[in-house]
């Protein structure tokens, strides 16, 4: 699920299965690089050309926040 408030994008993601997994996320319209904050986990991930990846533990969930004032986009991001 993706939510936007004009200043930032929040991405909510989870897996519901045993084992680990890697998720790759692409924000349509984001052409530049930036940083994604993994909310309440005290870590960040690089966003390169609008794409970032993260790992998930079994039945894991993450919330990501991208500050839109710090990245380059063409048009509006896709929700």
PDB file of C-alpha atoms in Angstrom:
ATOM      1  CA  UNK A   1       0.000   0.000   0.000  1.00  0.00           C
ATOM      2  CA  UNK A   2       1.262   3.498  -0.834  1.00  0.00           C
ATOM      3  CA  UNK A   3       0.132   6.770   0.763  1.00  0.00           C
ATOM      4  CA  UNK A   4       1.247  10.272  -0.179  1.00  0.00           C
ATOM      5  CA  UNK A   5       0.697  13.567   1.605  1.00  0.00           C
ATOM      6  CA  UNK A   6       2.430  15.786  -0.948  1.00  0.00           C
ATOM      7  CA  UNK A   7       5.655  16.053   1.064  1.00  0.00           C
ATOM      8  CA  UNK A   8       6.433  12.372   1.454  1.00  0.00           C
ATOM      9  CA  UNK A   9       5.500   8.899   0.260  1.00  0.00           C
ATOM     10  CA  UNK A  10       4.877   6.046   2.706  1.00  0.00           C
ATOM     11  CA  UNK A  11       5.113   2.478   1.445  1.00  0.00           C
ATOM     12  CA  UNK A  12       3.642  -0.295   3.608  1.00  0.00           C
ATOM     13  CA  UNK A  13       4.899  -3.780   2.770  1.00  0.00           C
ATOM     14  CA  UNK A  14       4.736  -7.244   4.356  1.00  0.00           C
ATOM     15  CA  UNK A  15       5.148 -10.929   3.641  1.00  0.00           C
ATOM     16  CA  UNK A  16       3.013 -13.640   5.213  1.00  0.00           C
ATOM     17  CA  UNK A  17       4.990 -16.833   4.819  1.00  0.00           C
ATOM     18  CA  UNK A  18       7.845 -18.698   6.441  1.00  0.00           C
ATOM     19  CA  UNK A  19      11.402 -18.025   5.326  1.00  0.00           C
ATOM     20  CA  UNK A  20      13.103 -14.845   4.218  1.00  0.00           C
ATOM     21  CA  UNK A  21      12.512 -12.762   1.112  1.00  0.00           C
ATOM     22  CA  UNK A  22      13.884  -9.717  -0.687  1.00  0.00           C
ATOM     23  CA  UNK A  23      11.565  -7.065  -2.041  1.00  0.00           C
ATOM     24  CA  UNK A  24      12.466  -4.544  -4.740  1.00  0.00           C
ATOM     25  CA  UNK A  25      10.403  -1.370  -5.007  1.00  0.00           C
ATOM     26  CA  UNK A  26      10.266   1.084  -7.917  1.00  0.00           C
ATOM     27  CA  UNK A  27       8.640   4.498  -7.618  1.00  0.00           C
ATOM     28  CA  UNK A  28       7.245   5.477 -11.022  1.00  0.00           C
ATOM     29  CA  UNK A  29       8.329   8.952 -12.042  1.00  0.00           C
ATOM     30  CA  UNK A  30      11.304   9.149  -9.663  1.00  0.00           C
ATOM     31  CA  UNK A  31      14.370   9.703 -11.795  1.00  0.00           C
ATOM     32  CA  UNK A  32      16.897  10.721  -9.174  1.00  0.00           C
ATOM     33  CA  UNK A  33      18.599   9.182  -6.194  1.00  0.00           C
ATOM     34  CA  UNK A  34      17.673   9.609  -2.564  1.00  0.00           C
ATOM     35  CA  UNK A  35      17.269   7.964   0.794  1.00  0.00           C
ATOM     36  CA  UNK A  36      14.361   5.948   2.146  1.00  0.00           C
ATOM     37  CA  UNK A  37      13.819   5.886   5.900  1.00  0.00           C
ATOM     38  CA  UNK A  38      12.692   2.537   7.316  1.00  0.00           C
ATOM     39  CA  UNK A  39      10.189   3.851   9.881  1.00  0.00           C
ATOM     40  CA  UNK A  40      10.836   2.861  13.535  1.00  0.00           C
ATOM     41  CA  UNK A  41      13.832   0.682  12.562  1.00  0.00           C
ATOM     42  CA  UNK A  42      16.572   3.348  12.827  1.00  0.00           C
ATOM     43  CA  UNK A  43      17.990   2.583   9.378  1.00  0.00           C
ATOM     44  CA  UNK A  44      17.940   3.981   5.869  1.00  0.00           C
ATOM     45  CA  UNK A  45      18.293   2.528   2.377  1.00  0.00           C
ATOM     46  CA  UNK A  46      19.606   4.133  -0.800  1.00  0.00           C
ATOM     47  CA  UNK A  47      17.142   4.855  -3.607  1.00  0.00           C
ATOM     48  CA  UNK A  48      18.825   4.718  -7.024  1.00  0.00           C
ATOM     49  CA  UNK A  49      16.865   5.931 -10.049  1.00  0.00           C
ATOM     50  CA  UNK A  50      13.657   5.438  -8.043  1.00  0.00           C
ATOM     51  CA  UNK A  51      14.417   1.829  -6.994  1.00  0.00           C
ATOM     52  CA  UNK A  52      15.364   0.292  -3.644  1.00  0.00           C
ATOM     53  CA  UNK A  53      15.496  -3.212  -2.146  1.00  0.00           C
ATOM     54  CA  UNK A  54      15.118  -4.610   1.356  1.00  0.00           C
ATOM     55  CA  UNK A  55      15.045  -8.000   3.050  1.00  0.00           C
ATOM     56  CA  UNK A  56      12.190  -9.445   5.077  1.00  0.00           C
ATOM     57  CA  UNK A  57      12.182 -12.031   7.841  1.00  0.00           C
ATOM     58  CA  UNK A  58       9.393 -14.612   7.972  1.00  0.00           C
ATOM     59  CA  UNK A  59       6.045 -12.829   8.326  1.00  0.00           C
ATOM     60  CA  UNK A  60       7.938  -9.528   8.339  1.00  0.00           C
ATOM     61  CA  UNK A  61       6.644  -6.033   7.694  1.00  0.00           C
ATOM     62  CA  UNK A  62       8.273  -2.672   6.955  1.00  0.00           C
ATOM     63  CA  UNK A  63       7.055   0.892   6.511  1.00  0.00           C
ATOM     64  CA  UNK A  64       9.197   3.117   4.278  1.00  0.00           C
ATOM     65  CA  UNK A  65       9.162   6.912   4.064  1.00  0.00           C
ATOM     66  CA  UNK A  66      10.629   8.925   1.182  1.00  0.00           C
ATOM     67  CA  UNK A  67      10.979  12.692   1.605  1.00  0.00           C
ATOM     68  CA  UNK A  68       9.837  14.019  -1.781  1.00  0.00           C
ATOM     69  CA  UNK A  69      11.639  17.353  -1.317  1.00  0.00           C
ATOM     70  CA  UNK A  70      14.972  15.496  -1.419  1.00  0.00           C
ATOM     71  CA  UNK A  71      14.472  13.548  -4.679  1.00  0.00           C
ATOM     72  CA  UNK A  72      13.942  14.260  -8.369  1.00  0.00           C
ATOM     73  CA  UNK A  73      10.627  13.246  -9.930  1.00  0.00           C
ATOM     74  CA  UNK A  74       8.956  13.828 -13.257  1.00  0.00           C
ATOM     75  CA  UNK A  75       5.221  14.203 -12.837  1.00  0.00           C
ATOM     76  CA  UNK A  76       3.342  12.706  -9.889  1.00  0.00           C
ATOM     77  CA  UNK A  77       4.352   9.374  -8.348  1.00  0.00           C
ATOM     78  CA  UNK A  78       2.043   6.448  -9.063  1.00  0.00           C
ATOM     79  CA  UNK A  79      -0.053   5.291  -6.133  1.00  0.00           C
TER      80      UNK A  79
END
